Coordinates of C-alpha atoms in Angstrom, one line a residue:
Chain U
M17 CA 6.1 10.5 -27.1
S18 CA 6.9 14.1 -26.9
S19 CA 9.8 15.2 -24.8
A20 CA 8.0 18.3 -23.6
P21 CA 6.1 18.0 -20.3
T22 CA 2.4 17.4 -20.8
V23 CA 0.0 20.0 -19.5
V24 CA -3.0 18.9 -21.4
T25 CA -4.9 16.6 -19.1
S26 CA -8.2 16.2 -20.8
T27 CA -6.8 13.3 -22.9
R28 CA -6.7 11.1 -19.9
D29 CA -9.8 9.1 -18.8
F30 CA -11.1 7.5 -15.7
P31 CA -11.2 3.7 -15.9
R32 CA -14.5 2.0 -16.5
F33 CA -16.2 0.0 -13.8
G34 CA -13.8 1.7 -11.3
G35 CA -11.0 -0.5 -12.5
F36 CA -12.6 -3.9 -12.2
K37 CA -11.2 -6.3 -14.9
P38 CA -11.4 -10.0 -15.3
A39 CA -7.7 -10.0 -15.9
I40 CA -7.1 -8.9 -12.3
V41 CA -9.4 -11.6 -11.0
R42 CA -7.2 -14.1 -13.0
L43 CA -4.1 -12.8 -11.3
E44 CA -5.8 -13.0 -7.9
I45 CA -6.7 -16.6 -8.6
R46 CA -3.2 -17.4 -9.6
R47 CA -1.9 -15.8 -6.4
Q48 CA -4.3 -17.7 -4.2
L49 CA -3.4 -20.9 -5.9
R50 CA 0.2 -20.4 -4.8
N51 CA -1.1 -20.7 -1.2
R52 CA -1.2 -24.5 -1.2
R53 CA -2.7 -24.6 2.3
T54 CA -5.7 -22.6 1.3
V55 CA -6.3 -24.9 -1.7
F56 CA -5.9 -27.9 0.4
F57 CA -8.4 -26.8 3.0
T58 CA -11.0 -25.6 0.6
V59 CA -10.8 -28.5 -1.8
A60 CA -9.3 -31.5 -0.1
F61 CA -11.0 -31.1 3.3
P62 CA -14.7 -31.1 2.1
V63 CA -14.0 -33.9 -0.3
F64 CA -12.4 -35.9 2.4
F65 CA -15.3 -35.3 4.8
F66 CA -17.7 -36.4 2.1
L67 CA -15.8 -39.6 1.6
I68 CA -15.9 -40.3 5.3
F69 CA -19.5 -39.4 6.1
G70 CA -21.3 -39.6 2.8
L71 CA -20.4 -43.2 1.9
N72 CA -21.3 -45.0 5.1
N73 CA -23.5 -48.0 4.1
A74 CA -25.4 -47.8 7.4
Y75 CA -27.4 -44.8 6.1
A76 CA -26.0 -43.5 2.8
S77 CA -28.7 -45.0 0.7
D78 CA -31.6 -44.1 3.1
R79 CA -34.2 -42.0 1.3
I80 CA -34.6 -38.4 2.2
G81 CA -37.0 -36.2 0.2
R82 CA -36.3 -36.6 -3.5
G83 CA -32.9 -38.3 -3.0
N84 CA -30.8 -40.1 -0.4
Q85 CA -28.7 -39.3 2.6
S86 CA -25.5 -39.5 0.6
A87 CA -26.8 -36.6 -1.6
F88 CA -27.8 -34.7 1.6
I89 CA -24.3 -35.0 3.0
M90 CA -22.7 -34.1 -0.4
I91 CA -24.7 -30.8 -0.3
S92 CA -23.6 -30.1 3.3
M93 CA -19.9 -30.7 2.4
A94 CA -20.1 -28.6 -0.7
L95 CA -21.6 -25.8 1.4
Y96 CA -18.8 -26.2 3.9
G97 CA -16.1 -26.0 1.2
A98 CA -17.8 -23.1 -0.5
V99 CA -18.0 -21.0 2.6
L100 CA -14.4 -21.8 3.5
A101 CA -13.3 -20.7 0.1
T102 CA -15.3 -17.5 0.0
S103 CA -14.4 -16.6 3.6
N104 CA -10.7 -17.1 2.9
G105 CA -11.1 -15.0 -0.3
G106 CA -12.5 -12.1 1.6
A107 CA -10.0 -12.5 4.4
T108 CA -7.1 -12.0 2.1
V109 CA -7.7 -8.2 2.5
S110 CA -6.2 -8.7 6.0
V111 CA -2.8 -9.7 4.6
E112 CA -3.1 -7.0 1.9
R113 CA -3.6 -4.3 4.5
L114 CA -0.7 -5.6 6.5
S115 CA 1.6 -5.5 3.6
G116 CA 0.5 -2.1 2.5
W117 CA -0.9 -3.4 -0.8
S118 CA -4.3 -1.8 -0.2
R119 CA -2.5 1.5 0.3
Q120 CA -0.5 1.0 -2.9
L121 CA -3.8 0.4 -4.7
R122 CA -5.1 3.7 -3.5
I123 CA -2.5 5.5 -5.6
T124 CA -3.9 3.8 -8.7
P125 CA -7.3 4.6 -10.4
L126 CA -8.8 1.5 -8.8
Q127 CA -11.9 2.4 -6.9
P128 CA -12.4 0.8 -3.4
S129 CA -15.7 -0.6 -4.5
A130 CA -14.2 -2.2 -7.5
Y131 CA -11.5 -3.8 -5.3
I132 CA -14.3 -5.3 -3.2
A133 CA -15.9 -6.6 -6.4
I134 CA -12.6 -8.2 -7.4
K135 CA -12.4 -9.9 -4.0
M136 CA -16.0 -11.1 -4.3
A137 CA -15.5 -12.4 -7.9
T138 CA -12.3 -14.2 -6.9
S139 CA -14.1 -15.7 -3.8
L140 CA -16.9 -16.9 -6.1
V141 CA -14.4 -18.7 -8.4
F142 CA -12.9 -20.6 -5.5
G143 CA -16.4 -21.2 -4.0
L144 CA -17.4 -22.8 -7.3
V145 CA -14.2 -24.9 -7.4
A146 CA -15.0 -26.2 -3.9
I147 CA -18.6 -27.1 -4.8
L148 CA -17.5 -28.8 -8.1
S149 CA -14.8 -30.7 -6.3
V150 CA -17.3 -32.2 -3.8
Y151 CA -20.0 -32.8 -6.4
I152 CA -17.6 -34.4 -8.9
A153 CA -15.9 -36.6 -6.3
A154 CA -19.3 -37.6 -4.9
A155 CA -20.7 -38.4 -8.4
L156 CA -17.7 -40.6 -9.1
T157 CA -18.7 -42.7 -6.0
H158 CA -22.2 -43.3 -7.5
K159 CA -23.6 -43.1 -3.9
P160 CA -25.5 -39.8 -3.9
S161 CA -28.8 -40.1 -5.7
M162 CA -31.2 -37.3 -6.6
P163 CA -32.8 -36.0 -9.8
L164 CA -30.2 -34.4 -12.1
G165 CA -31.9 -31.0 -11.9
L166 CA -31.4 -30.9 -8.2
W167 CA -27.6 -31.3 -8.6
F168 CA -27.7 -27.9 -10.4
A169 CA -30.4 -26.4 -8.2
T170 CA -28.6 -27.2 -5.0
G171 CA -25.1 -26.4 -6.4
A172 CA -26.3 -23.0 -7.6
T173 CA -28.0 -22.2 -4.3
I174 CA -24.8 -23.0 -2.4
W175 CA -22.8 -20.9 -4.8
I176 CA -25.0 -17.8 -4.5
G177 CA -25.4 -18.3 -0.7
S178 CA -21.7 -18.6 -0.2
L179 CA -21.4 -14.9 -1.0
L180 CA -22.7 -14.3 2.5
F181 CA -19.4 -15.7 3.7
A182 CA -17.3 -13.6 1.3
A183 CA -18.8 -10.7 3.3
F184 CA -18.0 -12.4 6.5
G185 CA -14.3 -12.9 5.4
L186 CA -14.1 -9.3 4.3
F187 CA -15.4 -8.1 7.7
I188 CA -13.0 -10.3 9.6
G189 CA -10.2 -9.4 7.2
Y190 CA -10.7 -5.7 7.8
L191 CA -11.3 -6.2 11.5
L192 CA -8.1 -8.2 12.2
P193 CA -4.9 -7.2 10.5
S194 CA -3.2 -10.5 11.1
E195 CA -1.5 -13.2 9.2
N196 CA -3.4 -15.7 11.4
V197 CA -6.8 -14.5 10.3
M198 CA -7.2 -17.6 8.2
Q199 CA -6.8 -19.9 11.1
L200 CA -9.4 -17.9 13.1
I201 CA -11.8 -18.1 10.2
G202 CA -11.3 -21.9 9.9
F203 CA -12.1 -22.3 13.5
A204 CA -15.2 -20.0 13.4
L205 CA -16.5 -21.8 10.3
M206 CA -16.1 -25.1 12.1
L207 CA -18.3 -23.8 14.9
F208 CA -20.8 -22.3 12.4
S209 CA -20.9 -25.6 10.5
F210 CA -21.8 -27.5 13.7
G211 CA -24.3 -24.8 14.5
G212 CA -25.8 -24.9 11.1
G213 CA -26.2 -28.7 11.2
L214 CA -23.7 -29.4 8.4
F215 CA -21.8 -32.1 10.3
I216 CA -24.3 -33.5 12.7
P217 CA -28.1 -33.3 12.3
L218 CA -29.5 -30.7 14.7
S219 CA -32.0 -33.2 15.9
Q220 CA -29.2 -34.9 17.7
F221 CA -28.5 -31.8 19.8
S222 CA -30.0 -31.2 23.2
H223 CA -32.9 -28.8 23.1
P224 CA -31.1 -25.6 24.4
L225 CA -28.2 -26.2 22.0
R226 CA -30.7 -26.8 19.1
V227 CA -32.4 -23.5 19.8
L228 CA -29.1 -21.7 20.0
A229 CA -28.0 -23.3 16.8
T230 CA -30.9 -21.8 14.8
Y231 CA -29.3 -18.3 15.4
T232 CA -25.9 -19.2 14.0
P233 CA -24.9 -17.9 10.5
L234 CA -24.9 -21.1 8.6
Y235 CA -28.2 -22.4 9.9
G236 CA -30.6 -20.6 7.5
L237 CA -28.3 -21.1 4.5
N238 CA -27.9 -24.8 5.2
Q239 CA -31.6 -25.3 5.5
L240 CA -32.2 -23.4 2.2
V241 CA -29.6 -25.3 0.2
H242 CA -31.1 -28.6 1.3
Y243 CA -34.6 -27.5 0.7
P244 CA -34.8 -28.6 -3.0
L245 CA -33.8 -32.1 -1.9
V246 CA -35.7 -32.4 1.4
Q247 CA -38.8 -30.4 0.4
G248 CA -41.5 -30.4 3.0
A249 CA -42.5 -27.3 5.0
F250 CA -40.7 -24.1 4.2
N251 CA -39.7 -22.1 7.2
W252 CA -39.4 -18.4 6.8
S253 CA -37.1 -18.2 9.8
W254 CA -34.4 -19.6 7.5
I255 CA -34.6 -16.5 5.3
L256 CA -34.7 -14.3 8.4
N257 CA -31.6 -16.0 9.7
L258 CA -29.8 -15.6 6.3
V259 CA -30.8 -12.0 5.8
S260 CA -30.0 -11.0 9.3
W261 CA -26.5 -12.3 9.0
L262 CA -26.1 -10.9 5.6
I263 CA -26.9 -7.5 7.0
I264 CA -24.6 -8.0 10.0
F265 CA -21.6 -9.0 7.8
T266 CA -22.2 -6.5 5.1
V267 CA -22.7 -3.6 7.5
G268 CA -19.6 -4.8 9.5
A269 CA -17.5 -5.1 6.4
T270 CA -18.6 -1.7 5.0
W271 CA -18.0 -0.1 8.3
R272 CA -14.4 -1.4 8.6
F273 CA -13.8 -0.8 4.9
R274 CA -14.9 2.8 5.2
K275 CA -12.6 3.3 8.1
D276 CA -9.8 1.7 6.2
T277 CA -10.1 3.8 3.1
A278 CA -11.1 7.1 4.8
R279 CA -8.8 9.9 3.9
V280 CA -7.8 11.5 7.2
Chain I
M23 CA 1.1 35.7 -9.8
S24 CA -0.9 34.9 -12.9
T25 CA -3.3 37.4 -14.4
R26 CA -6.4 36.9 -16.4
S27 CA -4.9 38.3 -19.6
E28 CA -1.9 35.9 -19.4
P29 CA -3.2 32.4 -18.6
R30 CA -0.5 30.2 -17.1
A31 CA -0.1 26.6 -17.7
P32 CA -1.0 24.8 -14.5
A33 CA 1.9 24.0 -12.2
A34 CA 2.9 20.4 -11.9
L35 CA 2.3 20.8 -8.2
E36 CA 0.9 23.7 -6.3
L37 CA 0.6 23.8 -2.6
I38 CA -1.0 26.9 -1.0
G39 CA -1.0 27.3 2.7
V40 CA -1.0 23.6 3.3
R41 CA -1.3 22.6 7.0
K42 CA -1.8 19.2 8.5
H43 CA -2.2 18.3 12.2
F44 CA -2.9 15.0 13.8
G45 CA -4.7 16.0 17.1
D46 CA -2.3 18.4 18.8
V47 CA 0.6 17.4 16.7
Q48 CA 1.4 19.9 13.9
A49 CA 3.0 17.8 11.1
V50 CA 2.9 20.4 8.4
R51 CA 2.7 24.1 9.4
G52 CA 1.9 26.0 6.3
I53 CA 3.7 25.0 3.1
D54 CA 3.5 27.1 -0.1
L55 CA 5.2 25.5 -3.0
R56 CA 5.0 25.7 -6.8
I57 CA 6.8 23.2 -8.9
E58 CA 6.8 23.7 -12.7
P59 CA 6.5 20.9 -15.2
G60 CA 9.9 19.2 -15.9
E61 CA 11.5 20.2 -12.6
I62 CA 13.4 17.6 -10.5
V63 CA 13.0 18.6 -6.9
A64 CA 14.4 17.2 -3.7
F65 CA 12.3 17.4 -0.6
L66 CA 15.1 17.4 1.9
G67 CA 14.7 17.1 5.6
P68 CA 15.3 14.9 8.7
N69 CA 13.0 12.2 9.7
G70 CA 9.8 13.6 11.1
A71 CA 10.1 16.8 9.2
G72 CA 6.7 16.3 7.5
K73 CA 7.9 15.0 4.2
T74 CA 5.8 11.8 4.1
T75 CA 2.8 13.6 5.4
T76 CA 3.1 16.2 2.6
I77 CA 3.6 13.5 0.0
D78 CA 0.5 11.6 1.2
M79 CA -1.5 14.8 0.8
M80 CA -0.1 15.3 -2.7
L81 CA -1.3 11.8 -3.6
G82 CA -4.8 12.3 -2.0
L83 CA -4.1 9.7 0.6
S84 CA -4.9 12.2 3.2
V85 CA -6.5 15.6 3.2
P86 CA -4.9 18.8 4.4
S87 CA -6.3 20.3 7.6
A88 CA -6.1 23.7 5.8
G89 CA -4.9 24.9 2.4
T90 CA -5.2 23.5 -1.1
I91 CA -3.1 21.2 -3.3
H92 CA -3.4 20.9 -7.0
V93 CA -1.6 18.5 -9.3
Y94 CA -1.6 19.8 -12.8
G95 CA -4.5 22.0 -11.8
L96 CA -6.5 19.0 -10.5
D97 CA -7.5 17.7 -7.2
P98 CA -4.9 15.1 -6.2
L99 CA -7.5 12.2 -6.2
D100 CA -8.5 13.0 -9.8
A101 CA -4.9 13.3 -10.8
V102 CA -4.2 9.8 -9.4
R103 CA -7.3 8.4 -11.0
Q104 CA -6.2 9.8 -14.4
G105 CA -2.7 8.4 -13.9
L106 CA -1.2 11.9 -14.1
V107 CA 0.7 11.3 -10.9
S108 CA 2.2 8.2 -9.5
A109 CA 4.5 7.4 -6.6
V110 CA 7.2 5.2 -5.3
M111 CA 6.4 4.7 -1.6
Q112 CA 8.9 4.2 1.1
S113 CA 8.2 0.5 1.9
G114 CA 5.6 -2.2 1.8
G115 CA 2.9 -2.1 -0.8
L116 CA 3.9 -5.3 -2.5
L117 CA 2.3 -8.8 -2.5
K118 CA 4.9 -11.5 -1.6
D119 CA 3.1 -14.2 -3.5
L120 CA 3.2 -12.5 -6.9
T121 CA 6.2 -12.4 -9.2
V122 CA 7.8 -9.2 -10.2
A123 CA 6.2 -9.3 -13.7
E124 CA 2.8 -10.3 -12.3
T125 CA 2.9 -7.4 -9.9
V126 CA 3.5 -5.0 -12.7
A127 CA 0.9 -6.7 -14.9
Y128 CA -1.7 -6.4 -12.0
T129 CA -1.0 -2.7 -11.6
A130 CA -1.1 -2.2 -15.4
H131 CA -4.6 -3.5 -15.6
L132 CA -5.7 -0.8 -13.1
F133 CA -5.0 2.0 -15.5
V134 CA -6.9 3.0 -18.6
S135 CA -3.8 3.0 -20.7
A136 CA -0.6 1.8 -19.3
R137 CA 2.9 1.5 -20.8
P138 CA 3.7 -2.1 -21.8
V139 CA 4.7 -4.3 -18.8
E140 CA 8.0 -5.4 -20.5
E141 CA 8.9 -1.8 -21.2
V142 CA 8.6 -0.5 -17.7
I143 CA 10.4 -3.6 -16.3
E144 CA 13.2 -2.9 -18.7
R145 CA 13.3 0.8 -17.8
A146 CA 13.4 0.0 -14.1
G147 CA 16.3 -2.4 -14.8
I148 CA 14.6 -5.5 -13.4
S149 CA 14.2 -7.6 -16.5
S150 CA 16.5 -10.3 -15.1
I151 CA 14.3 -10.8 -12.1
A152 CA 10.9 -10.6 -13.8
D153 CA 9.9 -14.1 -12.9
R154 CA 11.1 -13.9 -9.3
L155 CA 8.6 -13.9 -6.4
V156 CA 8.5 -10.6 -4.7
A157 CA 9.2 -12.3 -1.4
K158 CA 12.6 -13.3 -2.8
C159 CA 13.6 -9.8 -4.0
S160 CA 16.1 -7.6 -2.1
G161 CA 15.0 -4.2 -0.8
G162 CA 16.7 -2.5 -3.7
E163 CA 15.0 -4.8 -6.2
Q164 CA 11.6 -4.3 -4.6
Q165 CA 12.2 -0.5 -4.8
R166 CA 12.9 -0.8 -8.5
L167 CA 9.8 -2.8 -8.8
R168 CA 7.8 0.0 -7.2
F169 CA 9.5 2.3 -9.6
A170 CA 8.4 0.1 -12.6
M171 CA 4.8 0.2 -11.2
A172 CA 5.0 4.0 -10.9
L173 CA 6.1 4.3 -14.6
L174 CA 3.0 2.4 -15.9
P175 CA 0.6 5.3 -16.3
D176 CA 3.5 7.3 -17.9
P177 CA 2.8 9.9 -15.2
D178 CA 3.6 13.6 -15.7
L179 CA 4.6 13.8 -12.1
L180 CA 6.4 11.2 -10.2
L181 CA 6.7 11.3 -6.4
L182 CA 9.3 9.3 -4.6
D183 CA 9.2 9.0 -0.8
E184 CA 12.6 8.2 0.6
P185 CA 13.1 5.8 -2.4
T186 CA 16.6 4.5 -1.4
Q187 CA 15.9 4.0 2.3
G188 CA 17.7 1.0 3.6
M189 CA 19.4 0.2 0.3
D190 CA 23.1 -0.5 0.0
V191 CA 25.3 1.7 -2.0
E192 CA 25.1 -0.4 -5.2
G193 CA 21.3 -0.6 -4.8
R194 CA 21.1 3.2 -4.5
R195 CA 23.3 3.8 -7.5
A196 CA 21.3 1.4 -9.6
F197 CA 18.1 2.9 -8.5
W198 CA 19.1 6.4 -9.3
R199 CA 20.6 5.4 -12.6
A200 CA 17.1 4.1 -13.6
I201 CA 15.4 7.3 -12.3
R202 CA 17.9 9.6 -14.1
H203 CA 17.6 7.7 -17.3
D204 CA 13.9 8.0 -17.1
A205 CA 13.9 11.7 -16.2
E206 CA 15.5 12.6 -19.5
A207 CA 12.0 12.3 -21.0
G208 CA 11.0 15.5 -19.2
R209 CA 9.0 14.1 -16.4
T210 CA 8.5 16.2 -13.3
I211 CA 10.1 14.4 -10.3
V212 CA 9.8 15.2 -6.7
F213 CA 11.6 13.0 -4.2
A214 CA 11.8 13.1 -0.5
T215 CA 15.1 12.2 1.1
H216 CA 17.2 12.7 4.1
Y217 CA 20.4 11.9 2.2
L218 CA 22.0 15.2 1.3
D219 CA 24.2 13.7 -1.4
E220 CA 21.1 12.4 -3.2
A221 CA 19.5 15.8 -3.2
D222 CA 22.8 17.3 -4.4
A223 CA 23.4 14.7 -7.2
Y224 CA 19.9 14.3 -8.6
A225 CA 17.8 17.4 -8.0
D226 CA 17.8 20.7 -9.9
R227 CA 16.1 22.3 -6.9
V228 CA 16.2 21.5 -3.3
V229 CA 13.4 22.3 -0.8
L230 CA 14.6 22.1 2.7
I231 CA 11.9 21.2 5.1
R232 CA 12.1 21.3 8.9
Q233 CA 9.3 20.7 11.4
G234 CA 6.7 21.0 8.8
E235 CA 7.9 24.2 7.3
I236 CA 10.1 25.1 4.3
V237 CA 13.3 26.6 5.6
A238 CA 15.1 27.0 2.4
D239 CA 14.3 26.6 -1.3
G240 CA 16.8 27.0 -4.1
S241 CA 19.0 25.3 -6.6
A242 CA 21.3 22.5 -5.5
A243 CA 24.2 24.9 -6.2
E244 CA 22.8 27.4 -3.8
V245 CA 22.4 24.9 -1.1
K246 CA 25.9 23.8 -1.7
A247 CA 27.0 27.4 -1.3
L248 CA 25.5 27.3 2.2
A249 CA 28.0 24.6 3.1
S250 CA 31.1 26.2 1.6
G251 CA 33.9 27.2 3.9
R252 CA 36.0 25.3 6.3
S253 CA 36.5 25.0 10.0
V254 CA 39.8 25.8 11.6
R255 CA 40.7 24.6 15.0
A256 CA 43.9 25.4 17.0
T257 CA 45.4 25.6 20.4
L258 CA 46.2 29.2 21.2
I259 CA 46.9 30.9 24.5
D260 CA 45.4 34.4 25.0
A261 CA 43.8 34.5 21.6
N262 CA 42.9 38.0 20.3
E263 CA 39.3 37.3 19.4
A264 CA 38.8 40.7 17.7
A265 CA 41.8 40.2 15.4
L266 CA 40.6 36.7 14.4
R267 CA 37.2 38.1 13.6
A268 CA 38.7 40.7 11.4
L269 CA 40.4 38.2 9.2
P270 CA 39.0 37.9 5.6
G271 CA 36.2 35.5 5.2
V272 CA 35.8 34.6 8.8
E273 CA 32.2 34.0 9.7
H274 CA 32.3 32.8 13.2
V275 CA 34.8 32.6 16.0
E276 CA 34.6 30.5 19.2
V277 CA 37.2 30.8 22.0
H278 CA 37.2 28.3 24.8
A279 CA 40.1 28.4 27.2
N280 CA 43.1 27.7 25.0
N281 CA 41.1 26.4 22.1
I282 CA 39.8 28.4 19.2
M283 CA 37.4 27.4 16.4
L284 CA 36.7 29.5 13.3
H285 CA 34.3 29.0 10.4
C286 CA 35.7 30.8 7.4
G287 CA 35.6 31.1 3.7
D288 CA 39.4 31.3 3.3
S289 CA 41.0 28.8 5.6
D290 CA 44.4 29.4 4.0
A291 CA 44.5 33.1 5.1
V292 CA 43.4 32.1 8.6
A293 CA 46.1 29.4 8.8
R294 CA 48.7 31.7 7.5
Y295 CA 47.8 34.3 10.1
L296 CA 47.8 31.8 12.9
L297 CA 51.2 30.4 12.0
T298 CA 52.9 33.6 11.3
E299 CA 51.3 36.1 13.7
T300 CA 50.5 33.9 16.7
D301 CA 51.8 31.0 18.7
A302 CA 48.9 28.7 17.6
K303 CA 49.6 25.0 17.7
D304 CA 47.9 21.8 16.5
I305 CA 46.1 23.5 13.7
E306 CA 43.4 21.4 12.2
I307 CA 41.5 22.4 9.0
T308 CA 38.3 20.5 8.1
A309 CA 36.0 21.0 5.2
R310 CA 32.5 21.8 6.3
A311 CA 30.4 19.0 4.8
L312 CA 27.1 19.6 3.2
E313 CA 25.9 17.6 6.1
D314 CA 26.7 20.5 8.4
A315 CA 24.7 22.9 6.4
F316 CA 21.9 20.5 6.3
V317 CA 22.0 19.9 10.1
A318 CA 22.3 23.6 10.7
L319 CA 19.3 24.4 8.5
T320 CA 17.1 21.6 9.7
S321 CA 18.0 21.1 13.3
A322 CA 15.2 22.1 15.7
Q323 CA 17.2 24.7 17.6
R324 CA 19.3 27.0 15.6
S325 CA 22.4 28.1 17.4
T326 CA 24.2 31.4 16.6
Q327 CA 26.6 29.4 14.5
D328 CA 23.7 28.4 12.2
S329 CA 22.5 31.9 11.7
A330 CA 25.9 32.7 10.2
L331 CA 24.7 30.7 7.2
H332 CA 22.2 33.5 6.4
S333 CA 20.1 30.8 4.9
D334 CA 17.1 33.0 4.1
E335 CA 19.2 35.6 2.3
V336 CA 21.2 33.1 0.3
L337 CA 18.1 31.1 -0.6
R338 CA 15.5 33.7 -1.4

């Protein structure tokens, strides 16, 4: 290192991928693992729900499509866990804005879009953990039954679909700079899960509620992730529901994100 | 000014006519400043003088309403992205649930090439707390952590915004020890402070800023010269103001009823005069602290007393 001050600047480069690196995702994962409550809610909760609802001998072995009810409930609970995990992952931006960390990152080469990519990737890792937890716990009970290929097909659909809720978490995280944003998200997801038919079949709702439920954010995704198992008639309104909410969350998150990173 | 025949190396920092307003509030009212590579400059001013606003613009966190800023000839954002400039911010900016070493490692990954994590931790003097969670670090330790993070890209220019705000004396000392040790490598350092003693002790050059304008710019010694002299108070009936004014080194005289107050360069001569030539009693001689010069130069309303400092003449 020379002791003279450097004036030649051309030797310095911009980082590749705007600063996105797997090593940063690893640190983010380690960080979130320290938050025991988050881990508990995203892993233990869905598994617990499966054990309660998915093993009931009254209906667990009833056939549905290419498998049984227990498999159906396993898929629902894995979806619930995955969206909890990805929403929480996105919502961590709230705490980061509050602490000034996002501002600190702005005086590094990290590009804002790469930061979002880091959040998305971290969310996906936790989403996968949530899905695997439910699927593995369920498999150990030997109750769920469906062709092996469907375990992977439904798991993968849940995983990809849960990205929708990473966008949701980011939106809420940028919207509400609060330490309590996680609680709010937990509550919202509980409502969405009822609306989407994850906990109680929509057929048991009264007609007006059932109609209302088809407009909630988890409805389309829930129908889609169960489709490989249930089969039957495909309804394009599921895709419409999913895409509409994806647009709403993404536009909302982008809007708040732009506002947050704008140089004024 | 540079000419075409004689190209100049780019300044570490160059501000030309920089202004910044937030709505009707003028935070920065036209700053021209050129800082050469290797300088250690204190940005000295009271709270609300526009120091942080200016530093934010130097870092590309905000854009000037008018004027231009170049960091080593580059737009501030590009300078940040290339790791040419880094900063130690006033507060915040840390994640409580990471350890000290993890925080540095996280930041290190963001740069194309960073100094080794252990090295900057060592240089910032926080090796002993590397495994501690940020939430459990004191304000001073957190500030040294921010310093370690700022060292990662081995920046040519380091900006420090009120780096010792809220630290105890020992914390401040340890922090400056680390900075000073580091500065020996020839880094350009610009720090904002409202502690005059810090500016005096650590800067080669002091830029005094008040209400968004530079009011004085010179070496620390020049600024110190502003504050030379003493105040003499006494009780004196029927003081001869003209005679007091005529004494050597007297800058300013105030007479209120039976009390007199003088600012002067040679307090001994004044005291000798008062004791031998007049009936003055209760003579009090006080050194005019640097603080007074600072207050005089940076207070919103300059009194006649302040103009006695001839700030503009002493400092350019």
